[in-house]
XYZ file of N, CA and C in Angstrom:
453
model
N 77.384 134.222 99.439
C 77.526 134.147 97.915
C 76.495 133.176 97.543
N 76.106 133.213 96.192
C 75.347 132.117 95.552
C 75.925 130.734 95.797
N 77.354 130.785 95.459
C 78.097 129.511 95.577
C 77.976 128.828 96.815
N 78.277 129.670 97.800
C 78.280 129.256 99.312
C 77.034 128.821 99.752
N 75.853 129.266 99.055
C 74.595 128.857 99.400
C 73.956 127.684 98.510
N 74.982 127.199 97.632
C 74.398 126.145 96.809
C 73.465 126.499 95.565
N 73.477 127.802 95.484
C 72.523 128.312 94.391
C 73.191 128.342 93.126
N 73.539 127.290 92.417
C 74.583 127.150 91.322
C 74.037 127.889 90.110
N 72.740 127.852 89.705
C 72.197 128.507 88.697
C 72.315 129.923 88.748
N 72.017 130.457 90.076
C 72.039 131.887 90.211
C 73.587 132.459 90.252
N 74.485 131.665 90.593
C 75.836 131.845 90.593
C 76.493 131.816 89.143
N 76.038 131.017 88.448
C 76.289 130.931 86.987
C 75.835 132.266 86.301
N 74.604 132.700 86.507
C 73.999 134.011 86.058
C 74.923 135.125 86.500
N 75.229 135.163 87.749
C 75.875 136.312 88.347
C 77.386 136.387 87.683
N 78.054 135.027 87.486
C 79.389 135.100 86.775
C 79.347 135.485 85.507
N 78.216 135.114 84.799
C 77.911 135.479 83.298
C 77.801 137.226 83.266
N 77.147 137.681 84.271
C 76.981 139.189 84.173
C 78.267 139.958 84.302
N 78.948 139.551 85.409
C 80.286 139.775 85.605
C 81.394 139.659 84.303
N 81.174 138.781 83.630
C 81.899 138.527 82.502
C 81.656 139.403 81.414
N 80.260 139.718 81.173
C 79.891 140.554 80.146
C 80.439 141.992 80.375
N 80.723 142.455 81.733
C 81.134 143.745 81.905
C 82.769 143.622 81.794
N 83.393 142.636 82.327
C 84.927 142.398 82.094
C 85.047 140.945 81.782
N 85.335 140.714 80.522
C 85.562 139.481 79.983
C 86.814 138.642 80.556
N 87.698 139.522 81.011
C 89.067 139.096 81.608
C 88.807 138.819 83.073
N 87.719 138.788 83.804
C 87.517 138.625 85.139
C 87.698 137.229 85.545
N 88.986 136.890 86.000
C 89.494 135.588 86.205
C 88.664 134.947 87.453
N 88.263 135.857 88.467
C 87.526 135.331 89.636
C 86.167 134.929 89.156
N 85.456 135.693 88.497
C 84.321 135.359 87.660
C 84.318 134.105 86.856
N 85.504 133.966 86.211
C 85.513 132.719 85.323
C 85.678 131.541 86.193
N 86.542 131.606 87.179
C 86.661 130.478 88.270
C 85.274 130.199 88.967
N 84.476 131.241 89.278
C 83.257 130.959 89.900
C 82.324 130.287 88.959
N 82.416 130.606 87.692
C 81.802 129.893 86.634
C 81.912 128.474 86.699
N 83.239 128.050 86.756
C 83.619 126.746 86.814
C 82.987 125.885 87.830
N 82.993 126.678 89.070
C 82.500 126.080 90.285
C 80.998 125.856 90.204
N 80.416 126.797 89.716
C 78.883 126.824 89.446
C 78.561 125.540 88.558
N 79.385 125.444 87.349
C 79.007 124.188 86.562
C 79.270 122.932 87.214
N 80.245 122.793 88.277
C 80.432 121.698 88.896
C 79.300 121.375 89.837
N 78.772 122.418 90.440
C 77.574 122.141 91.161
C 76.408 121.677 90.518
N 76.351 122.130 89.184
C 75.230 121.774 88.247
C 75.563 120.309 87.603
N 76.551 119.724 87.965
C 77.056 118.564 87.278
C 77.256 118.507 85.782
N 77.594 119.854 85.358
C 77.958 120.015 84.025
C 79.447 120.030 83.862
N 80.004 118.819 83.855
C 81.466 118.852 84.211
C 82.367 119.173 82.902
N 81.995 118.938 81.628
C 82.763 119.431 80.630
C 82.810 121.020 80.583
N 81.446 121.639 80.857
C 81.365 122.983 80.942
C 82.338 123.448 81.927
N 82.457 122.808 83.080
C 83.398 123.242 84.051
C 84.630 123.331 83.733
N 85.053 122.149 83.025
C 86.460 122.111 82.606
C 86.908 123.199 81.762
N 86.049 123.448 80.898
C 86.301 124.470 79.817
C 86.398 125.900 80.587
N 85.761 126.003 81.678
C 85.721 127.334 82.452
C 87.033 127.359 83.262
N 87.450 126.292 83.744
C 88.750 126.351 84.420
C 90.067 126.473 83.643
N 89.911 126.010 82.411
C 91.104 126.063 81.493
C 91.771 127.590 81.280
N 91.020 128.618 81.086
C 91.765 129.927 81.025
C 92.217 130.219 82.268
N 91.816 129.919 83.374
C 92.351 130.272 84.630
C 93.697 129.506 84.818
N 93.724 128.265 84.343
C 94.930 127.443 84.496
C 96.075 128.005 83.546
N 95.525 128.483 82.355
C 96.445 128.962 81.436
C 97.319 130.116 81.812
N 96.595 131.027 82.658
C 97.356 132.276 83.134
C 98.342 131.725 84.086
N 98.378 130.708 84.555
C 99.510 130.026 85.201
C 99.683 130.598 86.602
N 100.665 130.141 87.295
C 101.090 130.383 88.623
C 101.526 131.749 88.794
N 102.119 132.470 87.826
C 102.616 133.942 87.969
C 101.525 134.879 88.164
N 100.467 134.883 87.354
C 99.408 135.905 87.440
C 98.345 135.557 88.448
N 97.954 134.407 88.694
C 96.967 134.196 89.528
C 97.277 132.853 90.321
N 98.315 132.998 91.166
C 98.698 131.767 91.854
C 97.833 131.114 92.909
N 96.910 132.037 93.370
C 95.844 131.471 94.473
C 94.778 130.866 93.872
N 94.677 130.919 92.470
C 93.666 130.235 91.648
C 94.155 128.930 90.897
N 95.487 129.022 90.639
C 95.995 127.940 89.909
C 95.754 126.554 90.251
N 95.974 126.299 91.438
C 95.869 124.980 91.963
C 94.469 124.497 92.230
N 93.720 125.444 92.668
C 92.299 125.000 92.787
C 91.600 124.769 91.560
N 91.976 125.703 90.474
C 91.456 125.428 89.052
C 91.869 124.144 88.453
N 93.147 123.902 88.718
C 93.649 122.649 88.198
C 92.897 121.254 88.882
N 92.875 121.427 90.048
C 92.198 120.268 90.833
C 90.660 120.170 90.365
N 90.160 121.387 90.311
C 88.691 121.360 89.926
C 88.554 120.767 88.442
N 89.421 121.139 87.530
C 89.419 120.677 86.130
C 89.528 119.155 86.118
N 90.595 118.920 86.872
C 90.912 117.384 86.775
C 89.730 116.641 87.240
N 88.933 117.065 88.293
C 87.766 116.403 88.950
C 86.712 116.396 87.794
N 86.554 117.506 87.229
C 85.529 117.777 86.088
C 85.919 116.904 85.018
N 87.131 116.692 84.666
C 87.463 115.773 83.432
C 86.957 114.280 83.962
N 87.350 113.849 85.127
C 87.087 112.648 85.607
C 85.730 112.362 85.584
N 84.958 113.259 86.262
C 83.429 112.931 86.271
C 82.754 113.093 84.793
N 83.288 113.796 84.051
C 83.018 114.029 82.483
C 83.497 112.920 81.756
N 84.098 111.847 82.240
C 84.661 110.723 81.517
C 85.739 111.013 80.536
N 86.560 112.116 80.732
C 87.599 112.475 79.944
C 88.931 111.996 80.858
N 88.977 110.717 80.780
C 89.995 110.187 81.855
C 91.454 110.435 81.531
N 91.756 110.588 80.227
C 93.160 110.985 79.882
C 93.465 112.467 80.365
N 92.725 113.216 80.017
C 92.695 114.797 80.546
C 92.757 114.874 82.095
N 91.945 114.079 82.657
C 91.813 113.918 84.131
C 93.113 113.588 84.623
N 93.701 112.430 83.959
C 95.051 111.734 84.609
C 96.107 112.813 84.538
N 96.170 113.544 83.299
C 97.176 114.634 83.288
C 97.063 115.733 84.244
N 95.875 116.180 84.580
C 95.670 117.154 85.686
C 96.207 116.750 86.918
N 95.765 115.495 87.247
C 96.002 114.819 88.667
C 97.539 114.530 88.806
N 97.986 114.113 87.793
C 99.506 113.720 87.683
C 100.462 115.080 88.020
N 99.850 116.143 87.193
C 100.653 117.366 87.618
C 100.468 117.787 89.013
N 99.177 117.725 89.559
C 99.010 117.904 91.140
C 99.692 117.015 91.959
N 99.882 115.842 91.595
C 100.609 114.749 92.389
C 102.091 115.039 92.463
N 102.621 115.584 91.299
C 104.005 115.982 91.327
C 104.279 117.163 92.122
N 103.361 117.995 92.208
C 103.432 119.338 92.865
C 103.209 119.041 94.451
N 102.517 118.150 94.945
C 101.994 117.967 96.207
C 102.033 116.319 96.425
N 103.244 115.729 96.596
C 103.576 114.506 96.644
C 102.771 113.778 97.805
N 102.558 114.546 99.011
C 101.961 113.973 100.066
C 100.331 114.372 100.061
N 99.845 114.885 99.174
C 98.550 115.211 99.317
C 97.542 114.110 98.803
N 96.906 113.455 99.895
C 96.184 112.130 99.711
C 95.114 112.167 98.599
N 94.659 113.312 98.519
C 93.165 113.268 97.483
C 93.719 112.912 96.049
N 94.977 113.533 95.690
C 95.571 113.338 94.349
C 95.757 111.736 94.215
N 96.377 111.072 95.278
C 96.755 109.645 95.102
C 95.419 108.885 94.841
N 94.446 109.284 95.717
C 93.119 108.651 95.576
C 92.624 108.902 94.102
N 92.528 110.268 93.761
C 92.057 110.541 92.436
C 92.733 109.725 91.256
N 94.141 109.632 91.404
C 94.829 108.778 90.369
C 94.501 107.451 90.541
N 94.058 106.806 91.703
C 93.801 105.499 91.802
C 92.371 105.371 91.162
N 91.464 106.082 91.454
C 90.078 106.030 90.623
C 90.112 106.182 89.139
N 90.950 107.173 88.729
C 91.077 107.203 87.215
C 91.850 106.133 86.515
N 92.862 105.681 87.264
C 93.435 104.363 86.724
C 92.426 103.242 86.704
N 91.559 103.167 87.785
C 90.691 102.020 87.942
C 89.683 102.237 86.733
N 89.250 103.278 86.533
C 88.351 103.587 85.381
C 88.984 103.392 83.988
N 90.259 103.684 83.922
C 90.931 103.450 82.600
C 91.351 101.896 82.536
N 91.012 101.097 83.598
C 91.416 99.572 83.478
C 92.972 99.468 83.558
N 93.640 100.378 84.265
C 94.946 100.391 84.383
C 95.500 99.805 85.736
N 95.382 98.501 85.860
C 95.427 97.847 86.957
C 96.750 98.092 87.981
N 97.905 97.962 87.205
C 99.147 98.240 88.132
C 99.118 99.723 88.676
N 98.664 100.628 87.830
C 98.425 102.123 88.557
C 97.503 102.234 89.467
N 96.447 101.679 89.158
C 95.429 101.705 90.330
C 95.745 101.061 91.734
N 96.563 100.080 91.549
C 97.104 99.339 92.790
C 98.028 100.171 93.434
N 98.966 100.946 92.681
C 99.915 101.649 93.209
C 99.471 102.796 93.982
N 98.583 103.566 93.333
C 97.957 104.827 93.822
C 96.996 104.499 95.054
N 96.148 103.364 95.005
C 95.445 103.105 96.180
C 96.200 102.754 97.292
N 97.339 101.953 97.099
C 98.189 101.773 98.419
C 99.006 102.994 98.844
N 99.350 103.913 97.933
C 99.931 105.070 98.293
C 98.982 105.911 99.179
N 97.665 105.952 98.749
C 96.601 106.587 99.496
C 96.543 106.051 100.791
N 96.430 104.688 100.886
C 96.106 104.097 102.066
C 97.278 104.113 103.113
N 98.536 104.294 102.657
C 99.448 104.598 103.556
C 99.237 105.599 104.694
N 98.722 106.559 104.370
C 98.227 107.832 105.357
C 96.985 108.110 105.544
N 95.916 107.507 104.712
C 94.576 107.801 104.869
C 93.761 106.952 105.889
N 92.913 107.688 106.553
C 92.128 106.977 107.511
C 91.254 105.850 106.727
N 91.426 104.659 107.145
C 90.755 103.421 106.475
C 89.190 103.625 106.599
N 88.774 104.188 107.650
C 87.290 104.362 107.909
C 86.455 105.309 107.162
N 87.309 106.222 106.486
C 86.861 107.208 105.641
C 86.047 106.610 104.426
N 85.049 107.221 103.815
C 84.440 106.790 102.575
C 85.447 106.389 101.454
N 86.525 107.256 101.430
C 87.534 107.037 100.328
C 88.431 105.848 100.921
N 88.787 105.784 101.961
C 89.657 104.715 102.558
C 88.883 103.221 102.472
N 87.643 103.131 102.692
C 86.767 102.025 102.475
C 86.841 101.648 100.984
N 86.559 102.592 100.115
C 86.409 102.310 98.790
C 87.737 101.842 98.169
N 88.858 102.547 98.611
C 90.210 102.132 98.191
C 90.454 100.577 98.524
N 90.184 100.321 99.888
C 90.443 98.983 100.180
C 89.704 97.989 99.380
N 88.364 98.223 99.140
C 87.508 97.361 98.467
C 88.062 97.200 97.134
N 88.541 98.179 96.421
C 89.062 98.199 95.102
C 90.313 97.347 95.155
N 91.175 97.449 96.159
C 92.369 96.790 96.112
C 92.032 95.239 96.220
N 91.254 94.949 97.135
C 90.620 93.590 97.189
C 90.194 92.948 95.875
N 89.482 93.698 95.200
C 88.932 93.369 94.061
C 90.127 93.214 92.887
N 91.090 94.104 92.914
C 92.090 94.055 91.994
C 93.131 92.863 92.130
N 93.547 92.707 93.363
C 94.615 91.705 93.649
C 94.633 91.069 95.085
N 93.613 91.404 95.875
C 93.749 91.008 97.263
C 94.732 91.699 98.153
N 95.154 92.894 97.628
C 96.214 93.603 98.382
C 95.660 94.458 99.461
N 94.439 94.575 99.598
C 93.880 95.459 100.593
C 93.746 94.814 102.108
N 94.254 93.515 102.319
C 93.957 92.961 103.692
C 94.847 93.603 104.562
């Protein structure tokens, strides 16, 4: 597929063509969001994922969590930090042991200048994360910067 090949402009065109034929095509709507992410069009991506999320876990359970995670990421990168926080908090409640959501919440809290939350989520992430990973290295550096807790 175009998405797998990293051809995001082509993927976006293909999704738009599918949506002209069937505006309710949830898979094409999701693909459009992924294509926007690949093009660094974060707020467009967030808008594309929203209707998939609104269908909820009953209609399209296989797309709900990926859409919510992608929208949270899109909001984060699009500097809509409050919206990103809400999506990541929802995911963190659903998957308490998923490291990526602890890390994401740490990064969002850091960007929001919420020092206590950033420290809490970075520590939570580092309890189980490999410290030599890029995220682990960054989380340790952030903790050292925030309060020296990363030793």
